Every structure is written in structure tokens, then in C-alpha cells.
PDB file of C-alpha atoms in Angstrom:
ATOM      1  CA  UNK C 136      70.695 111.799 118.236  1.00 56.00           C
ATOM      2  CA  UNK C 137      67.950 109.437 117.386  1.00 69.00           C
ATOM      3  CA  UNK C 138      66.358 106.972 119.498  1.00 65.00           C
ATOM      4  CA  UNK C 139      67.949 103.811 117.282  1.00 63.00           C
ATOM      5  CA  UNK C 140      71.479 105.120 117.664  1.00 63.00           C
ATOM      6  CA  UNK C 141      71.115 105.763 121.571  1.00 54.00           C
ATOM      7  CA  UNK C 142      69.490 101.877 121.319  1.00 52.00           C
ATOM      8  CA  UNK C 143      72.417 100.551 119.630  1.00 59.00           C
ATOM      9  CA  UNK C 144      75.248 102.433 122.133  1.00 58.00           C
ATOM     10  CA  UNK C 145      73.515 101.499 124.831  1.00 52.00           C
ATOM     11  CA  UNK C 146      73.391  97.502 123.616  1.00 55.00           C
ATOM     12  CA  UNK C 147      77.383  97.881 122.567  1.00 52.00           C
ATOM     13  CA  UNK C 148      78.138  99.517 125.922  1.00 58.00           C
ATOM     14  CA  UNK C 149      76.247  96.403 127.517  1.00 49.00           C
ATOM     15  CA  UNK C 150      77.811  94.062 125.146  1.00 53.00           C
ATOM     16  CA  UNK C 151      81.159  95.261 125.906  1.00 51.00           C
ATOM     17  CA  UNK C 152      80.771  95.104 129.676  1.00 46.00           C
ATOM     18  CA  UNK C 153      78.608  91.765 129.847  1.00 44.00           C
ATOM     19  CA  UNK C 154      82.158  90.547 127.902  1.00 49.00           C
ATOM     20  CA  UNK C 155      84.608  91.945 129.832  1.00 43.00           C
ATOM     21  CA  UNK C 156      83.020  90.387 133.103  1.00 45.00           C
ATOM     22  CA  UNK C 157      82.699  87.052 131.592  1.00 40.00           C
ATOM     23  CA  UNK C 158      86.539  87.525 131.137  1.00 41.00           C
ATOM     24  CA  UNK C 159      86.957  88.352 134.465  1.00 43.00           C
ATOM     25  CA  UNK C 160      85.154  85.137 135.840  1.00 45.00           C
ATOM     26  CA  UNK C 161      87.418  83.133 133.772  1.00 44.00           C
ATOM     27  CA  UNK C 162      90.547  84.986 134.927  1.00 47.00           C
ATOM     28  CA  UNK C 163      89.452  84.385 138.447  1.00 47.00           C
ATOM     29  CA  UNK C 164      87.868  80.794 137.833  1.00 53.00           C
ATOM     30  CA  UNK C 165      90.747  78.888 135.369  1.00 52.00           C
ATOM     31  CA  UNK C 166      93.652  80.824 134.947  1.00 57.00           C
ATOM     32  CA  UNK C 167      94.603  82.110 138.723  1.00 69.00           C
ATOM     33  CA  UNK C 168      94.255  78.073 138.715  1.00 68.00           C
ATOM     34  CA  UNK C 169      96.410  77.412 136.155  1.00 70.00           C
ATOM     35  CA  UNK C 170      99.193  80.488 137.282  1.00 82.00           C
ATOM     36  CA  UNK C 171      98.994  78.987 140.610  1.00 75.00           C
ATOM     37  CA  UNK C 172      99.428  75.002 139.708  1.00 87.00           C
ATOM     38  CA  UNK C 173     102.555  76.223 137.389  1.00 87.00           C
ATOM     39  CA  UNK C 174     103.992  77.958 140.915  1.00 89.00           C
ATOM     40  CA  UNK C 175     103.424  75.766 143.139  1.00 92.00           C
ATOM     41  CA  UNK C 176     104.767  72.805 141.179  1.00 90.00           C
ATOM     42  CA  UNK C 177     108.095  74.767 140.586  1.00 93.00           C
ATOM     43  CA  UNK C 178     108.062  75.049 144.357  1.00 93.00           C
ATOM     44  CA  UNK C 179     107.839  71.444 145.407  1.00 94.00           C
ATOM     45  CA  UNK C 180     110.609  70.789 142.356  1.00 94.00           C
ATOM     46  CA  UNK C 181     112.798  73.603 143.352  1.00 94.00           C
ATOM     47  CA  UNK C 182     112.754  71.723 147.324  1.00 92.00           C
ATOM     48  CA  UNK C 183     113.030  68.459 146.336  1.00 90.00           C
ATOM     49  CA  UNK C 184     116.276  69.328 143.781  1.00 93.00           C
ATOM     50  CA  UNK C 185     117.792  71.062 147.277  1.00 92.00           C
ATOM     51  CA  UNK C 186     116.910  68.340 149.296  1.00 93.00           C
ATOM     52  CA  UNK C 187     118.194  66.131 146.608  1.00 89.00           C
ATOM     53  CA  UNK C 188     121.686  67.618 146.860  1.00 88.00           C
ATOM     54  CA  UNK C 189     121.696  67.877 150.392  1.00 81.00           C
ATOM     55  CA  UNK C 190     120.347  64.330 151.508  1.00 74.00           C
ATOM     56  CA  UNK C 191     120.080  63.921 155.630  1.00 63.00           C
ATOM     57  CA  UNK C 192     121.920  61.330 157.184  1.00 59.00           C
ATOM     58  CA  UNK C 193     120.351  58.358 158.585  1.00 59.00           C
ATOM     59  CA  UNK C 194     120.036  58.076 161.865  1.00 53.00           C
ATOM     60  CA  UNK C 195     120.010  55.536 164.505  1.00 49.00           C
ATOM     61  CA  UNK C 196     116.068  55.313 165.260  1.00 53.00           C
ATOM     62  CA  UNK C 197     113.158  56.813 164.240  1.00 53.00           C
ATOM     63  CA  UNK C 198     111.412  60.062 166.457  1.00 55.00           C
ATOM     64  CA  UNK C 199     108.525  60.042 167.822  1.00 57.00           C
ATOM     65  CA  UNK C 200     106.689  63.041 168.850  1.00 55.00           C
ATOM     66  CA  UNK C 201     109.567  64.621 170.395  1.00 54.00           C
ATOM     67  CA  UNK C 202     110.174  66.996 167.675  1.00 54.00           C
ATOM     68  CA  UNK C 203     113.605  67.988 165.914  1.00 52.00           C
ATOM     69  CA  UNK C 204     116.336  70.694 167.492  1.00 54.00           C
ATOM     70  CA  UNK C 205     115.166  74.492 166.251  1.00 52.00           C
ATOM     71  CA  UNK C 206     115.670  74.727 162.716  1.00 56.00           C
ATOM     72  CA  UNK C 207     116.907  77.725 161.031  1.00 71.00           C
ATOM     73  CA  UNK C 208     115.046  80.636 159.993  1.00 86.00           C
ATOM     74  CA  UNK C 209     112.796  80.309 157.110  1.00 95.00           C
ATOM     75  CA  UNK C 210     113.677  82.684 154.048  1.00 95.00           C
ATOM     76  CA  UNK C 211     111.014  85.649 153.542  1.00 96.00           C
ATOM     77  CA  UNK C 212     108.928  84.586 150.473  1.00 96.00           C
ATOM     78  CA  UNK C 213     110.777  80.903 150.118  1.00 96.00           C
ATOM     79  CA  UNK C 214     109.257  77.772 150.105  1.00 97.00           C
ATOM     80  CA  UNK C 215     110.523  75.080 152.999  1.00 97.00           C
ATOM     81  CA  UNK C 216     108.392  72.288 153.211  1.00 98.00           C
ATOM     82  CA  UNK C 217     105.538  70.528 151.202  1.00 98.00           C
ATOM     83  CA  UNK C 218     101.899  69.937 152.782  1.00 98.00           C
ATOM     84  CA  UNK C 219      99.825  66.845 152.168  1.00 98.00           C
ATOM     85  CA  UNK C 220      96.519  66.398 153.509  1.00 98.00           C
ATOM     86  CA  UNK C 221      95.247  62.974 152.199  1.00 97.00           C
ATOM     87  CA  UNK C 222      91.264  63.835 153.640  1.00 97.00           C
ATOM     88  CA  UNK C 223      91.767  67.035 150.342  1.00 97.00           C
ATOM     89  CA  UNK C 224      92.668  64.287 148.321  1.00 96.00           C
ATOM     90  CA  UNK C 225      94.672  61.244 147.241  1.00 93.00           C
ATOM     91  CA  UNK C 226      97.364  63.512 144.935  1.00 94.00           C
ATOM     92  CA  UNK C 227      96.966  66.649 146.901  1.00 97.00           C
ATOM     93  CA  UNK C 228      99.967  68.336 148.419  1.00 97.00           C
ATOM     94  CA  UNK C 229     101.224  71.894 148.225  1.00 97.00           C
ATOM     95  CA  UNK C 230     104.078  73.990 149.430  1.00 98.00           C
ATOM     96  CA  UNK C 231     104.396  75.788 152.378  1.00 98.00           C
ATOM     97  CA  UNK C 232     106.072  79.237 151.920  1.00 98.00           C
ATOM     98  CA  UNK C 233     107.571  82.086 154.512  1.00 98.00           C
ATOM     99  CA  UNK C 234     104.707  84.492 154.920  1.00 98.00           C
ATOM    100  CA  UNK C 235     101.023  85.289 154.045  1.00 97.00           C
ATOM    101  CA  UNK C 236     101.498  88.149 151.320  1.00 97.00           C
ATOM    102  CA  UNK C 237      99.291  87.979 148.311  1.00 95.00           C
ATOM    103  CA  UNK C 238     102.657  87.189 146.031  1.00 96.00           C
ATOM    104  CA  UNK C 239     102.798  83.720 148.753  1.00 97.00           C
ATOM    105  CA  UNK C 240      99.555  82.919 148.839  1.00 96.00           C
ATOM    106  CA  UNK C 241      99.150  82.698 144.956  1.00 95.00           C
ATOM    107  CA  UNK C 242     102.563  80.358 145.279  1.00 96.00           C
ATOM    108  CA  UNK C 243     100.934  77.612 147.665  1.00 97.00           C
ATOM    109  CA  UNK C 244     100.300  77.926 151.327  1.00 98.00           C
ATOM    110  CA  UNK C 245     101.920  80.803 154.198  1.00 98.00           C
ATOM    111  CA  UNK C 246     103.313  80.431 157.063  1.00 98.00           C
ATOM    112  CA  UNK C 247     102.417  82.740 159.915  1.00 98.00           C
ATOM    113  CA  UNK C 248     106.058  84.428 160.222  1.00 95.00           C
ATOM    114  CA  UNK C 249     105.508  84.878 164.040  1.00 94.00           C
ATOM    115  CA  UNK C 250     104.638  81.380 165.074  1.00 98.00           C
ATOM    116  CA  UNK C 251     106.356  78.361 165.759  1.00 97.00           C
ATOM    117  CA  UNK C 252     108.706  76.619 163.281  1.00 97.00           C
ATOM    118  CA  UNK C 253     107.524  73.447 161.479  1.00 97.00           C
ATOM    119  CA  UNK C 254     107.703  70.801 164.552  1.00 96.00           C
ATOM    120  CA  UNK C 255     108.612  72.967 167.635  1.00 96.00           C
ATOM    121  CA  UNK C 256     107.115  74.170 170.336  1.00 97.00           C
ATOM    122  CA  UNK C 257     104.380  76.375 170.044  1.00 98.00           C
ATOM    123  CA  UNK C 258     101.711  76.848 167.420  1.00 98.00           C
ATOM    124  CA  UNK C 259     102.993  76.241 164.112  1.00 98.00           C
ATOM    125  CA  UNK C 260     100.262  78.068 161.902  1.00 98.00           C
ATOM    126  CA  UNK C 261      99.608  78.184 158.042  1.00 98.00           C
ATOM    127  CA  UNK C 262      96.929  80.480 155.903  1.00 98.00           C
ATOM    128  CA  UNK C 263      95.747  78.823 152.231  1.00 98.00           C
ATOM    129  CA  UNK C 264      93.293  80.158 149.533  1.00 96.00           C
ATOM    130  CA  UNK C 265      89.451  78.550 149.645  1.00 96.00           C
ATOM    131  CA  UNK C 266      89.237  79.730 146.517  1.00 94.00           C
ATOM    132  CA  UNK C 267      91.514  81.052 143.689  1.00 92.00           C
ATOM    133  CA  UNK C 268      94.809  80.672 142.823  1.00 92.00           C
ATOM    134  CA  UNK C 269      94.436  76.921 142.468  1.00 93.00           C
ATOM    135  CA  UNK C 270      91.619  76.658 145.273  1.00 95.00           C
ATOM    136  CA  UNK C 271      93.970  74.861 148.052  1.00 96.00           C
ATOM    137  CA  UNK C 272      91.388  75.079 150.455  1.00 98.00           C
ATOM    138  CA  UNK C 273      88.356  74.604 148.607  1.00 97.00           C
ATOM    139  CA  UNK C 274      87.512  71.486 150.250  1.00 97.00           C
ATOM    140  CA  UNK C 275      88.309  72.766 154.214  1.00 98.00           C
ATOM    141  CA  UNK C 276      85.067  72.030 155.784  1.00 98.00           C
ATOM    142  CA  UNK C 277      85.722  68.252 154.835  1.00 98.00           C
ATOM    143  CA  UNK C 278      87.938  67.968 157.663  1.00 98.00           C
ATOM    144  CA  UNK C 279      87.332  65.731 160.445  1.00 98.00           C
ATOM    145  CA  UNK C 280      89.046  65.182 163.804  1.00 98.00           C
ATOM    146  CA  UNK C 281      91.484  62.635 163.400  1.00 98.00           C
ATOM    147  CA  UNK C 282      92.479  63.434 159.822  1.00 98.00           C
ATOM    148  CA  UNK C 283      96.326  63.504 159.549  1.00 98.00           C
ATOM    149  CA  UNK C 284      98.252  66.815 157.618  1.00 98.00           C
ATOM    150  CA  UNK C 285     101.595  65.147 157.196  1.00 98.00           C
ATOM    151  CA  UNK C 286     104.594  67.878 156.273  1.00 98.00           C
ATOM    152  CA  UNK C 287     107.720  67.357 154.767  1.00 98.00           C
ATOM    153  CA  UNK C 288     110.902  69.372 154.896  1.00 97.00           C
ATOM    154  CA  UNK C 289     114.389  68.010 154.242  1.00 95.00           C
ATOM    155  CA  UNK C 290     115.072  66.193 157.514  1.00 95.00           C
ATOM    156  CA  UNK C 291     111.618  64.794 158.719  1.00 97.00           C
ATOM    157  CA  UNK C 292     108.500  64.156 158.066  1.00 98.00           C
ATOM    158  CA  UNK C 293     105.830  65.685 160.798  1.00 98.00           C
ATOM    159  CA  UNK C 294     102.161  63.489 161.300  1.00 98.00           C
ATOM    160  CA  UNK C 295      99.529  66.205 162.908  1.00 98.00           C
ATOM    161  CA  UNK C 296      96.103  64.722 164.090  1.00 98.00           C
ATOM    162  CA  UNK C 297      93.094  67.192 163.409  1.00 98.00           C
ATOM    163  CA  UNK C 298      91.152  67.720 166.829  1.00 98.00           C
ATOM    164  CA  UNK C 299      88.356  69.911 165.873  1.00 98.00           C
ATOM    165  CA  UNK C 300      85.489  70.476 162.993  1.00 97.00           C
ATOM    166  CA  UNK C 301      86.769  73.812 160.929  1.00 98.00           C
ATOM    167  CA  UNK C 302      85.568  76.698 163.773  1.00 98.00           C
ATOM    168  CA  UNK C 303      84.212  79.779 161.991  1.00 98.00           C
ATOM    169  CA  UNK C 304      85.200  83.445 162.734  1.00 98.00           C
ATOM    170  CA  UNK C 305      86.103  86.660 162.029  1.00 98.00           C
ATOM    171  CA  UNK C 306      89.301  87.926 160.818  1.00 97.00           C
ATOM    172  CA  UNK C 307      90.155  90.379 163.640  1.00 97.00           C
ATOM    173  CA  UNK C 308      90.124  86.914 165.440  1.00 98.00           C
ATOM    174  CA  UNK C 309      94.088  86.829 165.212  1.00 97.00           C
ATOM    175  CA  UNK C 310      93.998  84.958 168.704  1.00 98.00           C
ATOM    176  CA  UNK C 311      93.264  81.715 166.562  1.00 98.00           C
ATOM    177  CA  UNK C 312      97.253  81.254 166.282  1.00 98.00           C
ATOM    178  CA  UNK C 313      98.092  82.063 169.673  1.00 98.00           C
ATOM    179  CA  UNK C 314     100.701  79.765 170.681  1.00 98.00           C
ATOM    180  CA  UNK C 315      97.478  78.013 172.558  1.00 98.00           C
ATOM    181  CA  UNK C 316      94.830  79.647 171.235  1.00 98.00           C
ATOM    182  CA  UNK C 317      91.693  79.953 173.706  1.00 97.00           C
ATOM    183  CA  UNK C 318      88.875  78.762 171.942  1.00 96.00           C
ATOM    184  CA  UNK C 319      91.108  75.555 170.571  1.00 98.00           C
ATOM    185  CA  UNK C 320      90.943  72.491 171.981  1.00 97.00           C
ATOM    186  CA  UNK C 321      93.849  72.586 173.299  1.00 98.00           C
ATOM    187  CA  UNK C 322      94.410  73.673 177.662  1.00 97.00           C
ATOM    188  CA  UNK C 323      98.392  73.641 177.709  1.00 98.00           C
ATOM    189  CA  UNK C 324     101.681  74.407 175.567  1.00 98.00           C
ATOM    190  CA  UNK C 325     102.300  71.838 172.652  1.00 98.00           C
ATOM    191  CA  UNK C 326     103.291  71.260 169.701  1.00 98.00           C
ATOM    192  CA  UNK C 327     100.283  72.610 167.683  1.00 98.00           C
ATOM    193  CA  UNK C 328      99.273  73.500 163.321  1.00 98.00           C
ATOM    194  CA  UNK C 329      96.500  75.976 163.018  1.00 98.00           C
ATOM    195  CA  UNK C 330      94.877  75.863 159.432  1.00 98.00           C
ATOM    196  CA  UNK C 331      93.112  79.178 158.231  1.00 98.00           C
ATOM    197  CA  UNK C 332      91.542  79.806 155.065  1.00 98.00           C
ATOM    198  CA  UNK C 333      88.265  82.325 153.930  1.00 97.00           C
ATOM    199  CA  UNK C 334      84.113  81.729 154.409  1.00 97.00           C
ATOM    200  CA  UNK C 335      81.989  81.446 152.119  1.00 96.00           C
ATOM    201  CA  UNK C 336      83.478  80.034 149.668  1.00 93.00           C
ATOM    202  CA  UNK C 337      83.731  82.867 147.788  1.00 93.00           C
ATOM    203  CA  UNK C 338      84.116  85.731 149.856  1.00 93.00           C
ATOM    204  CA  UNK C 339      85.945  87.144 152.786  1.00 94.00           C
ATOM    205  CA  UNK C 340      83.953  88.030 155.756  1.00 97.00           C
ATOM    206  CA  UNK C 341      84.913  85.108 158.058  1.00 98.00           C
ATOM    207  CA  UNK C 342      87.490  82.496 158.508  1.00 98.00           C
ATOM    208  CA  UNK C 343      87.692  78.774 158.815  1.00 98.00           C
ATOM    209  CA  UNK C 344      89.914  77.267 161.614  1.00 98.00           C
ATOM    210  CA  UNK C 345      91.172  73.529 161.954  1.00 98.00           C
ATOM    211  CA  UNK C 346      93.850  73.388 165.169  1.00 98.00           C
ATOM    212  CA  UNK C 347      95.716  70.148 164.933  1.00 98.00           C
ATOM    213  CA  UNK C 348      98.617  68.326 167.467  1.00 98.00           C
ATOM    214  CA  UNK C 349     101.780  66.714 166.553  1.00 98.00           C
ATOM    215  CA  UNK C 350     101.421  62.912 166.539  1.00 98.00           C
ATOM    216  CA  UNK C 351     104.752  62.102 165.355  1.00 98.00           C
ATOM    217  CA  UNK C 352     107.706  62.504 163.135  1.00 98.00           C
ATOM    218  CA  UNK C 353     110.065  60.242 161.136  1.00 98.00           C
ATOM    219  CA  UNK C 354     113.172  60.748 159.670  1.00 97.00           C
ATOM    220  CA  UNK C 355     113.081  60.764 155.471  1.00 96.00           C
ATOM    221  CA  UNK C 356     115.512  58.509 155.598  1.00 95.00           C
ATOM    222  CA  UNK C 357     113.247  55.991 157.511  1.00 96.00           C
ATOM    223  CA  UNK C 358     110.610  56.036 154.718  1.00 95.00           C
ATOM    224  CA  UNK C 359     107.315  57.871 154.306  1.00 96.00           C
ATOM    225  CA  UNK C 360     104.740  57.858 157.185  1.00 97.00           C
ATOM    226  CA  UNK C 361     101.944  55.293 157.016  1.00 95.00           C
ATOM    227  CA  UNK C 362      99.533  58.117 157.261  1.00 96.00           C
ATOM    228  CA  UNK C 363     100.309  58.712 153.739  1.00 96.00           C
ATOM    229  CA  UNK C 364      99.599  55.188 152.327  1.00 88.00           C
ATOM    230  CA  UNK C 365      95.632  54.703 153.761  1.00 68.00           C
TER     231      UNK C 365
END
């Protein structure tokens, strides 16, 4: 085999591969984005049809930081409420689904299966992409103390406050959503969110934590929370 033919397989080979990564990059870059935005928006429609056909009654006075009776069990792999965190953005919002499997994840956001329902007692704790699959959490370190993550699900709406810049880990860390996790803020049992998503931005190695406390609630009936409209 000559020299020029070993040459030109070599550059075709390189060729080939250099193409096949770019590929790759855009896979991971636009269309996880684009799978995931398609997903998520049948998601929120699918909830707010069901809400839609099931509309709560109105009640005598709006709740304040009480929280709701126990709610149901959420559905494995369902959607049950819709997240909005105005400090990510004026239009962002994404559902929150039963469980952190990859097939949730690239739906919208997971809920911890062993923590507290949406609202009760205990630590109520969600896991989101930073990056991929329509990059929920790409803008996480923007958070601030005080920021409100309002949630929706077909009774109430549920105002949490932010009380900490995003902590960084590890992800053997699981004590992070401990009904009151230690290194949180937080000294007694409440009515708590945990946020978790990866660091960097593009890998895996560590986590990002934001621990948050129930401010208030309001019935859907009542309106939308003012935390919404600043």
C-alpha cells in the first residue's frame, strides 16, 4: 500500500469521525432541546386540559402558609404540577413529573419520590437538567435568597422563598433532601423545596443546591399569586 493511499484513509477516517462528532454536539446542543420543549409543552397541556375538566371549587378565603390536606399519590412517570421560577425568566415554567429517571428528566423536572408532597410537611424536593434536554437549569446559580418558585397543581398555587445562594456538592450528598437537611438553612421541621441540578455546566461531578420555605398558598380559584406579576 503506498504512502498516498494510507494519506488519503487516514484523512477519510478523520473526516468521517471529525463529522460524526460535530453531529453529536448538535444532537446534544439543539435537538435534546427541541425533543425536550415538544415534551414538556405536551405536559403542561395535558394538566391544564385535566384541570380544565375538573375545576376546584371556590372556597371561602384564601390560605396562607398553612398548606392543603395530604394529596394523593403522584403517578410514577406523570406529570402533577407546573414550576415557574420568574428569577429563570419572565416565560419560564416547566412541569414537575413523579420521579428522577432519565425518561422524566428529559420530560421537565422530577420529583424526589421519597419526599414530601407538593405543600406538606417535610422537604418537598425536585432534580432538573443544567444542561440538555431543554437546559431547565442552565441559569441555577442566578438564584438569590428571596427569589420566589411559585408551583401550580389543580387546587393551589404554592409561593416558596429561596433562603440560600445554590450550595455546591457531591452527589453521594443525598442528605441535601433530608426532610431538614443539615447543612440547609433551615434548624426545625417545615414545609421546605430543595432544588438540585449538575456542576459545571457541562458535566457531572458535583451538584447545585437551592433549599427554599413555603411562604404561602392561594387557591386557583382566588387568582394567580402576585409573585408571578413583578
Amino acid at each position: 500500500m503506498s504512502v498516498r493511499i494510507v494519506v488519503r484513509t487516514f484523512s477519510e477516517l478523520c473526516l468521517t469521525v471529525g463529522t460524526l462528532i460535530v453531529l453529536f454536539v448538535v444532537y446534544l446542543l439543539y435537538w435534546t432541546g427541541v425533543q425536550a420543549d415538544h415534551a414538556a409543552s405536551d405536559q403542561i397541556t395535558g394538566l391544564q386540559e385535566q384541570w380544565a375538566q375538573n375545576p376546584p371549587p371556590r372556597p371561602a378565603a384564601p390560605q396562607r402558609a398553612a398548606g392543603p390536606p395530604a394529596p394523593a399519590a403522584y403517578a410514577e412517570g406523570r406529570s402533577f404540577a407546573v414550576m415557574y421560577i420568574p428569577r429563570l425568566g419572565r416565560d419560564w415554567h416547566r412541569p414537575v413529573l413523579e420521579g428522577t429517571a432519565v425518561a422524566d428528566l428529559q420530560k421537565g423536572l422530577g420529583h424526589y419520590a421519597n419526599t414530601a408532597r407538593l405543600g406538606q410537611q417535610g422537604n418537598f424536593s425536585v432534580a432538573g437538567h443544567r444542561r440538555t434536554y431543554g437546559d431547565p437549569f442552565k441559569d441555577f446559580p442566578e438564584l438569590r435568597p428571596g427569589d420566589a418558585v411559585v408551583l401550580r397543581d389543580d387546587t393551589t398555587w404554592y409561593t416558596y422563598r429561596i433562603d440560600n445562594r445554590p450550595y455546591r456538592t457531591v452527589p453521594s450528598d443525598v442528605g441535601v433532601i433530608d426532610a431538614v437537611p443539615a447543612k440547609s438553612p433551615f434548624r426545625s421541621p417545615g414545609r421546605y423545596l430543595t432544588l438540585t441540578t449538575c456542576d459545571p455546566e457541562w458535566g457531572s461531578s458535583h451538584r447545585l443546591i437551592a433549599w427554599a420555605h413555603l411562604d404561602s398558598t392561594l387557591a386557583v380559584a382566588q387568582g394567580r399569586p402576585t409573585a408571578l406579576d413583578g
